[in-house]
Amino acid sequence: MYPSTRPPRPGHSHDVLVVGGGIIGLVTAWRAAQRGLRTAVADPAPGRGAARVAAGMLAPVTELQYGEQTLLEFNLASARRYPSFAAELAEATGADIGYRECGTLAVALDADDRAQLRELHAFQGSLGLSAQWLSGRECRRLEPMLSPAVRGGLRVDGDHQTDPRRLAAALLRAAELAGVVLHRAEAARIEVAGDRAVGAVLSDGTFVAAGRTVLAAGSWSGTVAGVPEHVLPPVRPVKGQVLRLRMPPGATPFLSRTVRAVVRGGHVYLVPRENGELVIGATSEELGWDTTVTAGGVYELLRDAHELVPGVTELALTETIAGLRPGSPDNAPVLGPTELPGLLLATGHHRNGVLLTPVTGDVMAEVLTTGELPDAARPFSPRRFAGPSSSASATTTARSEVSSA
Ligand code: GLY
């Protein structure tokens, strides 16, 4: 870490400096540069981060939670942007981000799961969301590899997927092509002069000056030095362990859509890619900064996935990996200006980082250009956490949170 007593070396000056080069930081930088802002990103390894681990489900309907209707609207708005977003990235970079309109099947293995899924179906219906109830036999007709134990399921044809690793690579390329400057170093601290953020000092001692600084450092956004305590976002790391397997090539796909369930209270999902990769995720663990892949985590994922699709144990296991979701107190992102002039946030996306990437880029570009958060993003302002009087949350907690699928 850069010692705060050493004076920073003068370096570069930009309209916008984005601290963090994960998908959220990169989409913010790309969109800002497209609007004519001189933009830079500070990150020792841009294009990596939590997206390297994520499965890439775009699942606003099957991941619906009670009490999160406001977030649902935002999630749906972003899901609607995906086709044109993927096309625009392909046009800009030549890269395919693996956007696939495959749909999702959420299944139940026992009577309790089925009752819970029925309740979710009713809730989805009350919100006008499209989902179709299927018997166990109908589920297996769609996905023949499903276990005979599957008792029923919800077919959601609008919940799709993309490949987050390809997405990150494409965003990095798009940002570079749009003129974004990459500072491949950690931001050691945000620099504050008078009452405003004026850029960041990098780990090599360089000072990068910027009119606006956007903190988009995922789970680390709440730990960056130089920012007054009350301005730091209340994000915490939520560990997720994920497996990658290889499906056999052939005319009949092993799985043709995302299959998911809640097994013993934990989410398990299987996301099949067109290139033969099968991603199985994910644990959800409140263990601080730990990213160890544990025998227990791998065991539980394989055990639960095997209950849904017994054939998974025949597949080659190609990767085990763990990452950190940036969780916020209400599970919703934290977007826009803070109480420190010149400092904005784009973090706290928790389970929805990949899904919310398109809308986050648009919202952040808008606020960086006009100074105003678009209406759709106002519930996600950092100011909802500022001070004892602002208890308004992005979510309307009408009932206790119940897992959806
Ligand atoms: N959205 C899936 C996960 O966070 O595991």
Coordinates of C-alpha atoms and ligand atoms in Angstrom, one line a residue:
M1 CA 0.0 0.0 0.0
Y2 CA 1.2 3.5 -0.8
P3 CA 2.4 5.3 2.3
S4 CA 0.1 8.3 2.9
T5 CA 3.0 10.5 4.0
R6 CA 4.8 10.4 0.6
P7 CA 3.6 13.1 -1.7
P8 CA 1.9 11.6 -4.9
R9 CA 3.8 11.9 -8.2
P10 CA 1.9 14.0 -10.6
G11 CA 0.6 11.7 -13.4
H12 CA -2.5 11.9 -15.7
S13 CA -5.7 13.9 -15.7
H14 CA -9.0 12.6 -16.9
D15 CA -12.7 13.6 -16.7
V16 CA -13.5 10.3 -15.1
L17 CA -11.4 7.7 -13.2
V18 CA -13.0 4.4 -12.6
V19 CA -11.4 2.5 -9.7
G20 CA -11.9 -1.2 -10.5
G21 CA -11.8 -3.0 -13.9
G22 CA -14.3 -5.7 -13.4
I23 CA -17.4 -5.8 -15.6
I24 CA -19.1 -3.0 -13.7
G25 CA -16.1 -0.7 -13.9
L26 CA -15.4 -1.5 -17.5
V27 CA -19.0 -1.0 -18.7
T28 CA -19.0 2.3 -16.8
A29 CA -15.8 3.4 -18.5
W30 CA -16.9 2.2 -21.9
R31 CA -20.2 4.0 -21.8
A32 CA -18.6 7.2 -20.3
A33 CA -16.0 7.2 -23.1
Q34 CA -18.7 6.8 -25.7
R35 CA -20.3 10.0 -24.3
G36 CA -17.1 11.9 -25.0
L37 CA -15.7 11.8 -21.4
R38 CA -11.9 11.3 -21.1
T39 CA -12.0 8.2 -19.1
A40 CA -9.4 5.9 -17.3
V41 CA -9.6 2.7 -15.3
A42 CA -7.3 1.8 -12.5
D43 CA -6.9 -2.0 -11.9
P44 CA -3.8 -4.2 -11.8
A45 CA -5.7 -6.9 -13.8
P46 CA -8.6 -5.4 -15.6
G47 CA -11.2 -7.8 -16.9
R48 CA -10.9 -10.3 -14.1
G49 CA -12.8 -9.9 -10.8
A50 CA -16.0 -11.7 -9.7
A51 CA -17.1 -12.2 -13.4
R52 CA -14.3 -14.8 -13.7
V53 CA -16.3 -17.0 -11.3
A54 CA -19.9 -16.1 -12.2
A55 CA -22.1 -18.6 -14.1
G56 CA -23.7 -15.8 -16.1
M57 CA -27.4 -16.5 -15.5
L58 CA -29.6 -13.6 -16.6
A59 CA -32.5 -14.7 -14.3
P60 CA -34.7 -11.9 -13.0
V61 CA -37.7 -14.2 -12.9
T62 CA -36.3 -17.4 -11.4
E63 CA -34.1 -15.4 -8.9
L64 CA -37.0 -13.3 -7.8
Q65 CA -37.1 -12.7 -4.0
Y66 CA -40.0 -11.5 -1.9
G67 CA -39.7 -7.9 -1.0
E68 CA -37.4 -7.0 -4.0
Q69 CA -39.9 -5.7 -6.5
T70 CA -38.0 -2.5 -7.1
L71 CA -34.9 -4.4 -7.8
L72 CA -36.9 -6.7 -10.1
E73 CA -37.9 -3.8 -12.3
F74 CA -34.2 -2.8 -12.6
N75 CA -33.2 -6.4 -13.3
L76 CA -35.9 -6.8 -16.0
A77 CA -34.9 -3.5 -17.6
S78 CA -31.3 -4.8 -17.8
A79 CA -32.4 -8.2 -19.2
R80 CA -34.3 -6.4 -21.9
R81 CA -31.2 -4.6 -23.0
Y82 CA -29.1 -7.7 -23.4
P83 CA -29.8 -8.6 -27.0
S84 CA -28.8 -5.1 -28.2
F85 CA -26.0 -4.9 -25.7
A86 CA -24.5 -8.2 -27.0
A87 CA -24.9 -7.0 -30.6
E88 CA -23.3 -3.7 -29.9
L89 CA -20.3 -5.3 -28.2
A90 CA -20.0 -7.7 -31.1
E91 CA -20.1 -4.8 -33.5
A92 CA -17.5 -2.9 -31.6
T93 CA -15.1 -5.7 -30.8
G94 CA -15.9 -8.7 -33.1
A95 CA -16.3 -10.7 -29.8
D96 CA -19.3 -13.0 -29.1
I97 CA -20.2 -12.7 -25.4
G98 CA -22.1 -16.0 -25.4
Y99 CA -25.5 -14.5 -25.0
R100 CA -27.9 -17.4 -25.4
E101 CA -31.7 -17.2 -25.2
C102 CA -32.0 -20.7 -23.7
G103 CA -34.5 -20.2 -20.9
T104 CA -34.5 -21.8 -17.5
L105 CA -36.2 -24.6 -15.7
A106 CA -36.5 -24.4 -11.9
V107 CA -37.4 -27.8 -10.5
A108 CA -38.6 -29.3 -7.2
L109 CA -37.4 -32.6 -5.8
D110 CA -39.8 -33.1 -2.9
A111 CA -43.2 -31.9 -1.6
D112 CA -41.7 -29.0 0.3
D113 CA -39.7 -27.7 -2.7
R114 CA -42.8 -28.1 -4.8
A115 CA -45.0 -26.1 -2.4
Q116 CA -42.3 -23.4 -2.4
L117 CA -42.1 -23.3 -6.1
R118 CA -45.9 -23.2 -6.4
E119 CA -45.8 -20.2 -4.1
L120 CA -43.1 -18.5 -6.2
H121 CA -45.2 -19.2 -9.3
A122 CA -48.2 -17.4 -7.7
F123 CA -46.0 -14.5 -6.7
Q124 CA -44.5 -14.3 -10.3
G125 CA -48.1 -14.4 -11.6
S126 CA -49.1 -11.5 -9.3
L127 CA -46.3 -9.4 -10.8
G128 CA -47.3 -10.3 -14.4
L129 CA -44.1 -12.4 -14.9
S130 CA -44.3 -15.3 -17.4
A131 CA -43.6 -18.7 -16.0
Q132 CA -45.3 -22.1 -16.8
W133 CA -45.9 -24.8 -14.3
L134 CA -44.9 -28.3 -15.5
S135 CA -45.3 -31.8 -14.0
G136 CA -42.2 -33.9 -13.3
R137 CA -42.8 -35.8 -16.5
E138 CA -43.1 -32.6 -18.6
C139 CA -39.8 -31.4 -17.0
R140 CA -38.1 -34.6 -18.1
R141 CA -39.6 -34.4 -21.6
L142 CA -37.8 -31.0 -21.9
E143 CA -34.6 -32.1 -20.2
P144 CA -34.3 -35.9 -20.4
M145 CA -31.2 -36.0 -18.1
L146 CA -33.3 -34.8 -15.1
S147 CA -33.7 -37.2 -12.3
P148 CA -36.9 -39.3 -12.0
A149 CA -37.2 -37.7 -8.6
V150 CA -38.1 -34.3 -10.0
R151 CA -41.7 -33.7 -8.9
G152 CA -42.5 -30.6 -10.9
G153 CA -41.0 -27.3 -12.2
L154 CA -41.3 -23.9 -13.5
R155 CA -40.5 -23.2 -17.1
V156 CA -39.2 -19.6 -17.5
D157 CA -38.5 -19.0 -21.2
G158 CA -37.3 -15.4 -20.6
D159 CA -34.4 -16.2 -18.2
H160 CA -31.2 -16.6 -20.3
Q161 CA -27.4 -16.7 -20.0
T162 CA -24.2 -15.1 -21.1
D163 CA -20.6 -16.1 -20.6
P164 CA -19.1 -13.6 -18.1
R165 CA -15.5 -14.3 -19.0
R166 CA -16.2 -13.4 -22.6
L167 CA -18.3 -10.5 -21.5
A168 CA -15.3 -9.1 -19.4
A169 CA -12.9 -9.6 -22.3
A170 CA -15.2 -7.9 -24.7
L171 CA -15.8 -5.0 -22.4
L172 CA -12.1 -4.5 -21.9
R173 CA -11.5 -4.4 -25.6
A174 CA -14.5 -2.1 -26.2
A175 CA -13.2 0.3 -23.5
E176 CA -9.8 0.3 -25.1
L177 CA -11.2 0.9 -28.6
A178 CA -13.3 3.8 -27.2
G179 CA -10.1 5.4 -25.9
V180 CA -10.3 4.4 -22.2
V181 CA -6.8 4.7 -20.6
L182 CA -5.9 1.6 -18.5
H183 CA -3.7 2.2 -15.5
R184 CA -2.6 -1.3 -14.6
A185 CA -2.1 -0.7 -10.9
E186 CA -4.2 -0.7 -7.7
A187 CA -5.7 2.5 -6.5
A188 CA -4.0 2.8 -3.1
R189 CA -6.2 5.6 -2.0
I190 CA -8.8 8.1 -3.2
E191 CA -7.3 11.6 -3.1
V192 CA -9.5 14.3 -1.5
A193 CA -8.7 18.0 -1.8
G194 CA -10.8 20.4 0.1
D195 CA -14.2 18.8 0.2
R196 CA -14.0 16.8 -3.0
A197 CA -12.5 13.6 -4.5
V198 CA -10.0 14.6 -7.1
G199 CA -8.7 11.2 -8.3
A200 CA -6.6 8.4 -6.9
V201 CA -3.0 7.7 -6.0
L202 CA -1.9 4.4 -7.5
S203 CA 0.2 1.7 -5.8
D204 CA 3.2 2.9 -7.9
G205 CA 2.8 6.4 -6.4
T206 CA 1.3 8.0 -9.5
F207 CA -1.4 10.5 -8.9
V208 CA -4.2 10.2 -11.4
A209 CA -6.4 13.3 -11.3
A210 CA -10.0 13.2 -12.4
G211 CA -13.0 15.4 -12.3
R212 CA -15.1 12.5 -11.1
T213 CA -13.9 9.3 -9.5
V214 CA -16.1 6.2 -9.7
L215 CA -15.5 3.5 -7.1
A216 CA -16.4 0.2 -8.8
A217 CA -14.1 -2.2 -6.9
G218 CA -16.7 -4.9 -6.1
S219 CA -16.4 -6.3 -2.6
W220 CA -13.4 -4.1 -2.0
S221 CA -15.3 -0.9 -2.6
G222 CA -15.9 -0.5 1.2
T223 CA -12.3 -0.7 2.1
V224 CA -10.6 1.8 -0.2
A225 CA -8.4 4.3 1.7
G226 CA -8.9 8.0 1.7
V227 CA -12.7 8.0 1.6
P228 CA -14.4 9.2 4.8
E229 CA -15.9 6.4 6.7
H230 CA -19.5 7.6 6.3
V231 CA -19.1 7.7 2.5
L232 CA -17.7 4.2 2.1
P233 CA -20.4 1.9 0.7
P234 CA -21.7 -0.8 3.1
V235 CA -20.7 -3.7 0.9
R236 CA -19.4 -7.0 2.1
P237 CA -17.9 -10.1 0.4
V238 CA -20.3 -13.1 -0.1
K239 CA -18.3 -16.1 -1.2
G240 CA -19.5 -18.3 -4.0
Q241 CA -17.8 -21.6 -5.0
V242 CA -18.4 -22.7 -8.6
L243 CA -17.5 -25.8 -10.7
R244 CA -16.9 -26.1 -14.4
L245 CA -17.4 -29.4 -16.2
R246 CA -17.2 -30.5 -19.8
M247 CA -20.3 -32.0 -21.5
P248 CA -19.9 -34.6 -24.2
P249 CA -20.2 -33.4 -27.8
G250 CA -23.1 -34.8 -29.7
A251 CA -26.4 -34.1 -31.5
T252 CA -28.4 -34.4 -28.3
P253 CA -27.4 -31.8 -25.7
F254 CA -26.7 -32.9 -22.2
L255 CA -28.9 -30.0 -21.0
S256 CA -30.4 -27.4 -23.3
R257 CA -31.3 -24.8 -20.7
T258 CA -30.3 -23.7 -17.3
V259 CA -31.7 -26.1 -14.6
R260 CA -31.9 -24.9 -11.0
A261 CA -33.4 -25.8 -7.7
V262 CA -33.2 -25.1 -4.0
V263 CA -31.8 -28.2 -2.3
R264 CA -31.5 -28.3 1.5
G265 CA -32.0 -24.5 1.5
G266 CA -29.1 -23.7 -0.9
H267 CA -29.4 -22.6 -4.5
V268 CA -27.9 -25.0 -7.1
Y269 CA -27.9 -24.3 -10.8
L270 CA -26.5 -25.9 -13.9
V271 CA -25.7 -23.6 -16.8
P272 CA -24.9 -25.3 -20.1
R273 CA -22.9 -23.4 -22.6
E274 CA -23.0 -23.9 -26.3
N275 CA -19.2 -24.6 -26.3
G276 CA -19.7 -27.7 -24.1
E277 CA -18.9 -26.1 -20.7
L278 CA -21.3 -26.8 -17.8
V279 CA -21.1 -24.4 -14.9
I280 CA -22.5 -25.6 -11.6
G281 CA -22.9 -23.0 -8.8
A282 CA -23.0 -21.7 -6.3
T283 CA -22.4 -21.7 -2.6
S284 CA -23.3 -18.5 -0.7
E285 CA -21.0 -18.1 2.3
E286 CA -20.4 -15.2 4.7
L287 CA -16.7 -15.9 5.4
G288 CA -15.1 -12.5 4.9
W289 CA -12.3 -12.4 2.3
D290 CA -11.7 -16.2 2.1
T291 CA -11.7 -17.6 -1.4
T292 CA -10.5 -21.1 -0.6
V293 CA -12.2 -23.8 -2.7
T294 CA -13.2 -26.3 0.0
A295 CA -13.8 -30.1 -0.2
G296 CA -17.1 -29.4 1.5
G297 CA -18.2 -26.8 -1.1
V298 CA -17.3 -29.0 -4.0
Y299 CA -19.0 -32.0 -2.4
E300 CA -22.2 -30.1 -1.7
L301 CA -22.4 -28.7 -5.2
L302 CA -21.8 -32.1 -6.8
R303 CA -24.2 -33.8 -4.4
D304 CA -27.0 -31.4 -5.1
A305 CA -26.4 -31.2 -8.8
H306 CA -26.3 -35.0 -8.9
E307 CA -29.7 -35.1 -7.2
L308 CA -31.1 -33.0 -10.1
V309 CA -29.1 -34.5 -12.9
P310 CA -27.5 -37.8 -12.0
G311 CA -25.4 -37.9 -15.1
V312 CA -23.2 -35.0 -14.0
T313 CA -20.9 -37.3 -12.1
E314 CA -19.8 -38.9 -15.5
L315 CA -18.6 -35.5 -16.8
A316 CA -15.0 -34.3 -16.7
L317 CA -14.5 -31.7 -13.9
T318 CA -12.3 -29.0 -15.4
E319 CA -12.2 -26.3 -12.8
T320 CA -13.1 -25.4 -9.3
I321 CA -13.1 -21.7 -8.3
A322 CA -14.4 -19.3 -5.7
G323 CA -15.2 -15.6 -5.9
L324 CA -16.7 -12.8 -3.9
R325 CA -20.1 -11.2 -4.6
P326 CA -20.3 -7.6 -3.4
G327 CA -23.3 -7.8 -1.1
S328 CA -25.2 -4.7 0.1
P329 CA -27.6 -4.5 3.1
D330 CA -30.6 -4.8 0.8
N331 CA -29.1 -6.9 -1.9
A332 CA -29.4 -4.1 -4.4
P333 CA -26.7 -2.2 -6.2
V334 CA -25.3 1.1 -5.0
L335 CA -25.2 3.6 -7.8
G336 CA -24.5 7.3 -8.3
P337 CA -23.1 10.3 -6.4
T338 CA -22.1 10.1 -2.8
E339 CA -22.0 12.8 -0.2
L340 CA -18.4 13.4 -1.1
P341 CA -18.5 15.6 -4.2
G342 CA -16.6 14.1 -7.1
L343 CA -17.0 10.5 -5.8
L344 CA -19.6 8.2 -7.3
L345 CA -20.3 4.5 -6.6
A346 CA -21.1 1.6 -8.9
T347 CA -21.0 -1.5 -6.6
G348 CA -23.1 -3.8 -4.4
H349 CA -24.5 -5.8 -7.3
H350 CA -24.5 -9.0 -5.2
R351 CA -26.1 -11.9 -7.2
N352 CA -27.0 -9.7 -10.2
G353 CA -23.7 -8.2 -11.4
V354 CA -23.7 -9.9 -14.9
L355 CA -27.5 -9.3 -15.3
L356 CA -27.2 -5.6 -14.3
T357 CA -24.1 -4.8 -16.4
P358 CA -26.0 -3.2 -19.4
V359 CA -28.3 -1.0 -17.3
T360 CA -25.4 0.0 -14.9
G361 CA -23.3 1.2 -17.8
D362 CA -26.2 3.4 -19.1
V363 CA -27.1 4.7 -15.7
M364 CA -23.5 5.6 -14.8
A365 CA -22.9 7.3 -18.2
E366 CA -26.0 9.3 -17.7
V367 CA -25.1 10.5 -14.2
L368 CA -21.5 11.2 -15.2
T369 CA -22.7 13.3 -18.2
T370 CA -25.7 15.1 -16.7
G371 CA -25.1 14.9 -12.9
E372 CA -28.6 13.3 -12.5
L373 CA -29.4 9.7 -11.8
P374 CA -32.1 8.4 -14.2
D375 CA -35.4 7.8 -12.4
A376 CA -35.0 4.0 -12.7
A377 CA -31.8 4.1 -10.7
R378 CA -32.9 6.6 -7.9
P379 CA -33.9 3.8 -5.5
F380 CA -30.3 2.6 -5.7
S381 CA -28.6 5.8 -4.7
P382 CA -25.9 5.5 -2.0
R383 CA -27.8 8.1 -0.1
R384 CA -30.3 5.5 1.1
F385 CA -27.7 4.3 3.5
A386 CA -26.5 7.7 4.6
G387 CA -27.5 8.6 8.1
P388 CA -30.1 7.3 10.6
S389 CA -33.1 9.1 9.1
S390 CA -32.7 7.6 5.6
S391 CA -33.9 4.1 6.2
A392 CA -35.7 4.0 2.9
S393 CA -34.5 0.9 1.1
A394 CA -34.4 -0.1 -2.5
T395 CA -36.6 -3.0 -1.7
T396 CA -40.0 -3.0 -0.1
T397 CA -39.8 -5.7 2.5
A398 CA -43.4 -6.8 2.7
R399 CA -42.6 -10.4 3.8
S400 CA -39.6 -12.2 5.0
E401 CA -37.1 -13.2 2.3
V402 CA -37.9 -16.6 0.8
S403 CA -35.6 -18.3 -1.7
S404 CA -37.2 -18.5 -5.1
A405 CA -35.9 -21.4 -7.0
Ligands
GLY1 N1 -26.8 -15.1 -9.5 C1 -26.2 -16.3 -9.1 C2 -25.3 -16.3 -7.9 O1 -24.9 -15.2 -7.4 O2 -24.9 -17.3 -7.5

